[in-house]
Short mmCIF file of C-alpha atoms and ligand atoms in Angstrom, two decimals:
data_model
loop_
_atom_site.label_atom_id
_atom_site.label_comp_id
_atom_site.label_asym_id
_atom_site.label_seq_id
_atom_site.Cartn_x
_atom_site.Cartn_y
_atom_site.Cartn_z
CA MET A 450 0.00 0.00 0.00
CA ALA A 451 1.51 3.32 -1.01
CA LYS A 452 1.68 6.12 1.50
CA THR A 453 1.71 9.59 0.08
CA LYS A 454 2.26 12.77 2.09
CA SER A 455 -0.65 15.10 1.63
CA PRO A 456 0.00 18.81 1.18
CA LYS A 457 -1.57 19.54 4.60
CA LYS A 458 0.97 19.42 7.38
CA GLY A 459 0.65 16.41 9.62
CA ARG A 460 -1.91 14.61 7.44
CA SER A 461 -1.21 11.58 5.29
CA ILE A 462 -3.38 9.49 3.01
CA TYR A 463 -3.27 5.81 2.20
CA LEU A 464 -4.03 4.60 -1.30
CA ASP A 465 -5.19 1.17 -2.34
CA PRO A 466 -3.46 -0.49 -5.31
CA SER A 467 -6.24 0.26 -7.80
CA THR A 468 -6.20 3.97 -6.94
CA ASP A 469 -2.44 3.81 -7.00
CA SER A 470 -2.22 2.56 -10.61
CA LYS A 471 -4.82 5.13 -11.72
CA LEU A 472 -2.70 7.88 -10.17
CA VAL A 473 0.45 6.61 -11.90
CA GLU A 474 -1.48 6.64 -15.18
CA ILE A 475 -2.66 10.26 -14.67
CA ALA A 476 0.79 11.34 -13.54
CA ASN A 477 2.43 9.77 -16.63
CA GLU A 478 -0.14 11.26 -18.99
CA ASN A 479 0.45 14.74 -17.62
CA GLY A 480 4.19 14.40 -17.04
CA VAL A 481 3.93 15.25 -13.33
CA SER A 482 4.73 13.38 -10.12
CA ILE A 483 2.14 11.29 -8.23
CA GLY A 484 2.50 13.75 -5.35
CA ASN A 485 1.36 16.55 -7.63
CA VAL A 486 -1.69 14.59 -8.77
CA VAL A 487 -2.67 13.86 -5.16
CA LYS A 488 -2.22 17.53 -4.27
CA GLU A 489 -4.46 18.57 -7.18
CA LEU A 490 -7.15 16.11 -6.11
CA LEU A 491 -7.03 17.27 -2.49
CA ASP A 492 -7.14 20.94 -3.50
CA GLU A 493 -10.14 20.25 -5.69
CA LYS A 494 -11.90 18.36 -2.86
CA GLN A 495 -11.13 21.15 -0.39
CA SER A 496 -12.36 23.86 -2.73
CA LYS A 497 -15.56 21.87 -3.34
CA GLU A 498 -16.09 21.51 0.41
CA SER A 499 -15.55 25.19 1.14
CA HIS A 500 -17.77 26.08 -1.82
CA ASP A 501 -20.53 23.82 -0.51
CA ASP A 502 -20.29 25.45 2.91
CA SER A 503 -20.55 28.90 1.38
CA VAL A 504 -23.68 28.07 -0.64
CA LEU A 505 -25.48 26.98 2.51
CA PRO A 506 -27.31 29.73 4.41
CA THR A 507 -26.14 31.08 7.73
CA ILE A 508 -28.89 30.07 10.14
CA LEU A 509 -29.32 32.18 13.28
CA VAL A 510 -31.70 30.82 15.93
CA PHE A 511 -32.84 33.32 18.58
CA SER A 512 -33.87 31.55 21.74
CA ASN A 513 -34.23 32.14 25.46
CA PHE A 514 -36.69 30.35 27.73
CA LYS A 515 -37.35 33.73 29.37
CA GLY A 516 -39.86 35.99 27.64
CA GLY A 517 -39.39 39.64 26.77
CA VAL A 518 -35.60 39.62 26.29
CA SER A 519 -35.64 41.02 22.69
CA LYS A 520 -35.63 37.81 20.64
CA THR A 521 -38.25 39.11 18.22
CA THR A 522 -36.86 42.66 18.08
CA SER A 523 -33.39 41.31 17.33
CA VAL A 524 -34.63 39.04 14.53
CA LYS A 525 -36.48 41.95 12.94
CA GLU A 526 -33.63 44.47 13.23
CA ILE A 527 -30.73 42.18 12.31
CA GLY A 528 -32.79 40.62 9.51
CA TYR A 529 -33.60 44.03 8.06
CA ASN A 530 -29.99 45.25 8.35
CA LEU A 531 -28.68 42.14 6.61
CA SER A 532 -31.18 42.64 3.79
CA VAL A 533 -30.00 46.24 3.38
CA GLU A 534 -26.47 44.89 3.02
CA GLY A 535 -27.77 43.04 -0.04
CA PHE A 536 -28.17 39.59 1.49
CA LYS A 537 -31.24 37.51 0.76
CA VAL A 538 -32.87 36.96 4.14
CA LEU A 539 -35.69 34.72 5.36
CA LEU A 540 -37.28 35.28 8.77
CA ILE A 541 -39.22 32.40 10.33
CA ASP A 542 -41.74 33.17 13.07
CA LEU A 543 -42.10 30.17 15.39
CA ASP A 544 -44.18 32.01 17.97
CA GLY A 545 -47.97 31.69 17.82
CA GLN A 546 -48.18 35.18 19.35
CA SER A 547 -46.97 36.33 15.88
CA ASN A 548 -45.14 39.39 17.23
CA LEU A 549 -42.51 39.12 14.51
CA SER A 550 -45.06 38.62 11.72
CA SER A 551 -47.19 41.53 12.85
CA SER A 552 -44.15 43.82 12.77
CA PHE A 553 -44.50 43.90 8.99
CA GLN A 554 -47.11 45.64 6.86
CA VAL A 555 -47.37 42.56 4.69
CA TYR A 556 -48.90 40.62 7.59
CA ASP A 557 -52.60 40.61 6.97
CA PRO A 558 -54.48 37.48 8.07
CA ARG A 559 -56.89 37.95 5.16
CA ASN A 560 -54.09 37.78 2.59
CA MET A 561 -51.56 35.29 3.87
CA SER A 562 -51.19 32.13 1.81
CA GLY A 563 -50.36 30.12 4.90
CA TYR A 564 -48.47 30.00 8.16
CA ILE A 565 -45.72 28.06 9.85
CA SER A 566 -48.44 25.92 11.47
CA ASP A 567 -49.40 24.63 7.99
CA VAL A 568 -45.81 23.42 7.51
CA ILE A 569 -45.15 21.86 10.92
CA LEU A 570 -48.64 20.59 11.83
CA ALA A 571 -50.63 18.26 9.61
CA ASP A 572 -54.16 19.21 8.52
CA GLY A 573 -57.19 16.94 8.99
CA ASN A 574 -56.04 14.79 6.04
CA GLY A 575 -52.51 14.43 7.37
CA ASN A 576 -51.07 16.84 4.79
CA ARG A 577 -48.54 19.60 5.32
CA LYS A 578 -47.62 22.59 3.16
CA GLU A 579 -44.12 23.35 1.99
CA LEU A 580 -42.27 26.40 3.28
CA ALA A 581 -42.17 27.80 -0.27
CA ASP A 582 -46.00 27.90 -0.22
CA VAL A 583 -46.23 30.09 2.87
CA ILE A 584 -43.37 32.54 2.34
CA ALA A 585 -44.47 36.18 2.14
CA HIS A 586 -42.32 38.89 0.56
CA THR A 587 -42.20 41.75 3.03
CA GLU A 588 -42.38 45.38 1.98
CA TRP A 589 -38.57 45.46 2.24
CA GLU A 590 -36.37 44.23 -0.61
CA ASN A 591 -34.54 40.92 0.00
CA LEU A 592 -36.52 40.26 3.17
CA ASP A 593 -38.99 37.35 3.26
CA LEU A 594 -41.14 36.07 6.09
CA VAL A 595 -42.70 32.79 7.13
CA PRO A 596 -45.53 34.08 9.32
CA ALA A 597 -47.13 32.54 12.39
CA ASN A 598 -50.65 32.83 13.74
CA LEU A 599 -52.52 31.67 16.81
CA ALA A 600 -52.87 28.18 15.34
CA PHE A 601 -49.23 27.76 16.40
CA ALA A 602 -49.78 28.79 20.03
CA ALA A 603 -48.97 25.93 22.41
CA ALA A 604 -47.71 24.10 19.34
CA ASP A 605 -45.68 21.65 21.42
CA ASN A 606 -48.84 19.77 22.47
CA LYS A 607 -50.16 19.77 18.93
CA ILE A 608 -46.86 18.50 17.49
CA ARG A 609 -46.69 15.70 20.06
CA SER A 610 -50.32 14.67 19.73
CA GLN A 611 -50.10 14.17 15.95
CA GLU A 612 -49.06 10.95 14.37
CA GLY A 613 -45.83 10.75 12.40
CA GLY A 614 -42.19 10.60 13.38
CA ALA A 615 -39.34 13.10 13.39
CA ILE A 616 -41.36 15.56 15.41
CA ASP A 617 -38.27 17.63 16.16
CA ARG A 618 -36.95 17.65 12.57
CA ARG A 619 -39.92 18.93 10.63
CA LEU A 620 -38.51 22.42 10.23
CA LEU A 621 -35.09 21.03 9.29
CA TYR A 622 -36.63 18.91 6.51
CA ALA A 623 -38.85 21.78 5.38
CA ILE A 624 -35.82 24.09 5.07
CA GLN A 625 -33.84 21.42 3.23
CA ASP A 626 -36.70 21.06 0.74
CA LEU A 627 -36.93 24.83 0.35
CA LEU A 628 -33.21 25.14 -0.36
CA LYS A 629 -33.55 22.79 -3.33
CA GLU A 630 -35.53 25.54 -5.09
CA ALA A 631 -34.65 28.82 -3.40
CA SER A 632 -31.47 30.27 -2.03
CA TYR A 633 -31.11 32.43 1.05
CA ASP A 634 -27.93 33.89 2.54
CA TYR A 635 -29.43 34.13 6.01
CA ILE A 636 -32.30 32.39 7.77
CA LEU A 637 -33.25 33.94 11.13
CA ILE A 638 -35.58 31.95 13.38
CA ASP A 639 -37.59 33.61 16.15
CA CYS A 640 -38.39 31.12 18.93
CA PRO A 641 -41.16 31.39 21.51
CA PRO A 642 -40.07 31.65 25.19
CA THR A 643 -40.14 27.88 25.68
CA ALA A 644 -37.73 24.93 25.72
CA ASP A 645 -39.96 22.41 23.95
CA SER A 646 -40.28 20.61 20.64
CA VAL A 647 -40.79 23.92 18.81
CA VAL A 648 -37.36 25.14 19.97
CA GLN A 649 -35.91 21.68 19.32
CA ASN A 650 -37.08 22.04 15.71
CA ALA A 651 -35.31 25.40 15.51
CA ILE A 652 -32.04 24.14 17.00
CA LEU A 653 -31.90 21.10 14.72
CA THR A 654 -32.10 23.32 11.62
CA LEU A 655 -28.51 24.37 12.34
CA GLN A 656 -27.47 21.10 10.69
CA THR A 657 -28.46 22.49 7.32
CA GLY A 658 -26.73 25.85 7.82
CA ASN A 659 -23.10 26.73 7.10
CA SER A 660 -20.38 26.76 9.75
CA ARG A 661 -21.22 30.34 10.74
CA SER A 662 -24.67 29.31 11.90
CA MET A 663 -25.42 29.60 15.62
CA ILE A 664 -27.86 30.07 18.44
CA ILE A 665 -28.10 33.62 19.73
CA VAL A 666 -29.40 33.91 23.29
CA PRO A 667 -30.53 37.45 24.10
CA VAL A 668 -30.47 38.35 27.79
CA ASN A 669 -31.44 41.51 29.61
CA SER A 670 -30.79 42.70 33.17
CA ASP A 671 -33.63 40.63 34.60
CA VAL A 672 -32.10 37.82 36.71
CA GLN A 673 -34.63 35.42 35.26
CA ALA A 674 -33.11 36.06 31.84
CA ILE A 675 -29.94 34.26 33.00
CA GLU A 676 -32.04 31.39 34.38
CA GLY A 677 -33.84 31.26 31.04
CA MET A 678 -30.49 31.26 29.24
CA ASN A 679 -29.35 28.27 31.33
CA ARG A 680 -32.53 26.40 30.49
CA THR A 681 -31.91 27.03 26.80
CA LEU A 682 -28.24 25.94 27.09
CA GLU A 683 -29.36 22.71 28.82
CA LEU A 684 -31.75 22.02 25.96
CA VAL A 685 -28.95 22.60 23.42
CA ASP A 686 -26.75 20.10 25.32
CA THR A 687 -29.50 17.49 25.49
CA ILE A 688 -30.30 17.80 21.78
CA SER A 689 -26.62 17.53 20.82
CA GLN A 690 -26.14 14.44 23.00
CA ASP A 691 -29.36 12.72 21.96
CA ASN A 692 -28.62 13.25 18.27
CA ARG A 693 -24.86 12.69 18.57
CA LEU A 694 -24.18 16.09 17.05
CA ALA A 695 -21.31 18.44 17.66
CA LYS A 696 -22.42 21.21 20.02
CA PRO A 697 -23.59 24.18 17.98
CA LYS A 698 -22.05 27.62 18.37
CA VAL A 699 -23.89 29.70 20.99
CA MET A 700 -23.47 33.43 21.60
CA VAL A 701 -25.09 35.68 24.18
CA LEU A 702 -26.46 39.09 23.21
CA TRP A 703 -27.03 41.71 25.92
CA THR A 704 -30.11 43.76 25.24
CA GLN A 705 -32.25 46.51 26.80
CA ALA A 706 -29.18 47.77 28.66
CA ASP A 707 -29.03 51.04 30.50
CA GLU A 708 -25.26 51.36 30.32
CA ARG A 709 -25.12 54.45 32.53
CA THR A 710 -26.36 52.64 35.62
CA ASN A 711 -24.20 50.83 38.17
CA LEU A 712 -26.82 48.11 38.25
CA PHE A 713 -26.13 47.21 34.62
CA ARG A 714 -22.36 47.50 34.97
CA ASP A 715 -22.34 45.26 38.08
CA LEU A 716 -24.63 42.68 36.50
CA PHE A 717 -22.59 42.56 33.32
CA ALA A 718 -19.28 42.19 35.21
CA GLU A 719 -20.80 39.46 37.38
CA PHE A 720 -22.08 37.67 34.29
CA ARG A 721 -18.64 37.68 32.65
CA GLU A 722 -17.15 36.31 35.86
CA ASP A 723 -19.79 33.56 36.23
CA TYR A 724 -19.65 32.47 32.56
CA PRO A 725 -16.06 33.12 31.44
CA LYS A 726 -16.27 30.61 28.57
CA LEU A 727 -19.56 31.74 27.08
CA PRO A 728 -19.01 33.97 24.03
CA VAL A 729 -20.80 37.33 24.26
CA PHE A 730 -21.25 39.81 21.42
CA ASN A 731 -19.11 42.92 21.90
CA THR A 732 -22.08 45.02 20.86
CA ILE A 733 -24.60 45.66 23.63
CA ILE A 734 -28.10 46.78 22.65
CA THR A 735 -29.19 49.80 24.63
CA SER A 736 -32.67 50.39 25.97
CA SER A 737 -34.83 53.02 24.29
CA SER A 738 -38.52 53.75 23.87
CA LYS A 739 -37.79 54.11 20.12
CA VAL A 740 -37.72 50.30 19.88
CA GLY A 741 -41.39 49.94 20.85
CA GLU A 742 -42.34 53.00 18.80
CA ALA A 743 -40.69 51.56 15.68
CA ARG A 744 -42.58 48.31 16.15
CA GLY A 745 -45.85 50.23 16.47
CA ALA A 746 -45.01 52.13 13.28
CA LEU A 747 -44.29 48.80 11.50
CA GLU A 748 -40.83 50.02 10.60
CA PRO A 749 -37.32 48.82 11.31
CA LEU A 750 -35.33 51.09 13.62
CA SER A 751 -33.02 52.13 10.75
CA LYS A 752 -36.05 53.67 9.03
CA TYR A 753 -37.95 54.92 12.05
CA ALA A 754 -35.16 56.44 14.16
CA ARG A 755 -31.97 56.50 12.12
CA ASN A 756 -29.84 58.15 14.78
CA ALA A 757 -31.20 56.50 17.90
CA LYS A 758 -28.70 54.55 19.96
CA PRO A 759 -30.27 51.07 19.62
CA THR A 760 -30.45 51.68 15.84
CA GLN A 761 -26.72 52.26 15.71
CA ARG A 762 -26.09 49.31 18.00
CA TYR A 763 -28.13 46.93 15.86
CA GLN A 764 -26.16 48.15 12.84
CA LEU A 765 -22.88 47.53 14.68
CA LEU A 766 -24.12 44.13 15.78
CA THR A 767 -24.96 43.24 12.17
CA GLN A 768 -21.40 44.13 11.17
CA GLU A 769 -20.11 42.01 14.06
CA ILE A 770 -22.18 39.05 12.85
CA LEU A 771 -20.84 39.55 9.31
CA THR A 772 -17.24 39.41 10.51
CA LEU A 773 -17.67 36.25 12.63
CA ARG A 774 -16.05 33.16 11.17
N1 LIG B 914 -33.59 47.68 23.26
C1 LIG B 914 -34.85 47.82 23.72
N2 LIG B 914 -35.19 48.93 24.42
C2 LIG B 914 -36.45 49.10 24.89
N3 LIG B 914 -37.44 48.22 24.72
C3 LIG B 914 -37.16 47.08 24.04
C4 LIG B 914 -35.85 46.83 23.51
N4 LIG B 914 -35.88 45.62 22.90
C5 LIG B 914 -37.13 45.17 23.04
N5 LIG B 914 -37.90 46.03 23.72
C6 LIG B 914 -39.32 45.87 24.07
O1 LIG B 914 -39.41 44.82 25.01
C7 LIG B 914 -40.56 44.02 24.74
C8 LIG B 914 -40.12 42.59 24.48
O2 LIG B 914 -39.32 42.57 23.31
P1 LIG B 914 -39.41 41.35 22.29
O3 LIG B 914 -40.82 41.12 21.90
O4 LIG B 914 -38.43 41.60 21.21
O5 LIG B 914 -38.91 40.17 23.25
P2 LIG B 914 -39.07 38.61 23.05
O6 LIG B 914 -37.90 38.00 23.72
O7 LIG B 914 -39.30 38.29 21.65
O8 LIG B 914 -40.38 38.32 23.90
P3 LIG B 914 -41.26 36.96 23.89
O9 LIG B 914 -40.46 35.97 24.64
O10 LIG B 914 -42.52 37.34 24.60
O11 LIG B 914 -41.46 36.56 22.49
C9 LIG B 914 -41.25 44.65 23.54
O12 LIG B 914 -42.26 45.50 24.00
C10 LIG B 914 -40.16 45.47 22.88
O13 LIG B 914 -40.66 46.59 22.18
MG1 LIG B 915 -40.86 37.18 20.74
#
């Protein structure tokens, strides 16, 4: 058996005799050494792999068991900012309260062609729609939305009570089917404040995203937000173990911060001390009444209050996300 040094330091490959004679043939035909042929093949394989990774979308799942920590606001603002940067973005609302969906003018229950519930839950005949059938184009260029409605409230019970397997992979399969026909650079998923099969569905979609995909856990200064974060992190661990998957990337995002107060500074310092290994975004989202006003006006912050502090912070955060590798 021939052993040939690969071009990557420290790695070597073993060739069986049939491959070996084929390589000699190619090398002779092209007047190059076998080593060169192997290098070419490896380079080609590597470039294919990196190309494949780059054609996959970056999937960002926003989850915290605690409610009211800015999951929905962050999906809307980061999603809009990414679309302004020219990326094709899909937002998926997994919360039956439909706060994300109703942040867009396009959301009109009389006009929607369907909802996330039609994709995840089967109808009376056991049929489900495809994601492509329920995607709405928002009023903003490059920004699409899979809306939710009340039919998806308490969806965990409904998912579990229906027949059919893979109850935690329905969204993963639906996204994989969608990506056969459509391409998105970013898919942002807004989770409800739960740690159930709905969130499991969201976390398992990371398998079909590129290596920059991750779970973003927003936290605010409410102590329960840290408890909620821990609950979410436990769920991520359980899912990874149960499915024998590598642990996905997780990053914490501080939101609704009043940076001038000692309370915030103390809490933040304490948090960094308690969780030294947990990556946190450098950008902190400040608190401002403009956030709620912009939602009421059905506009992203960048349109509604261009110079407000949280607007600038969400823009900085978007740049930070774009530079992460
Ligand atoms: N940076 C901010 N400054 C001030 N208010 C904010 C900020 N971010 C969000 N809010 C407000 O806090 C409330 C909760 O925000 P949001 O709906 O984004 O949280 P959520 O985590 O999605 O909540 P839920 O778990 O209920 O879905 C909303 O009224 C929103 O307008
Ligand atoms: Mg929400």
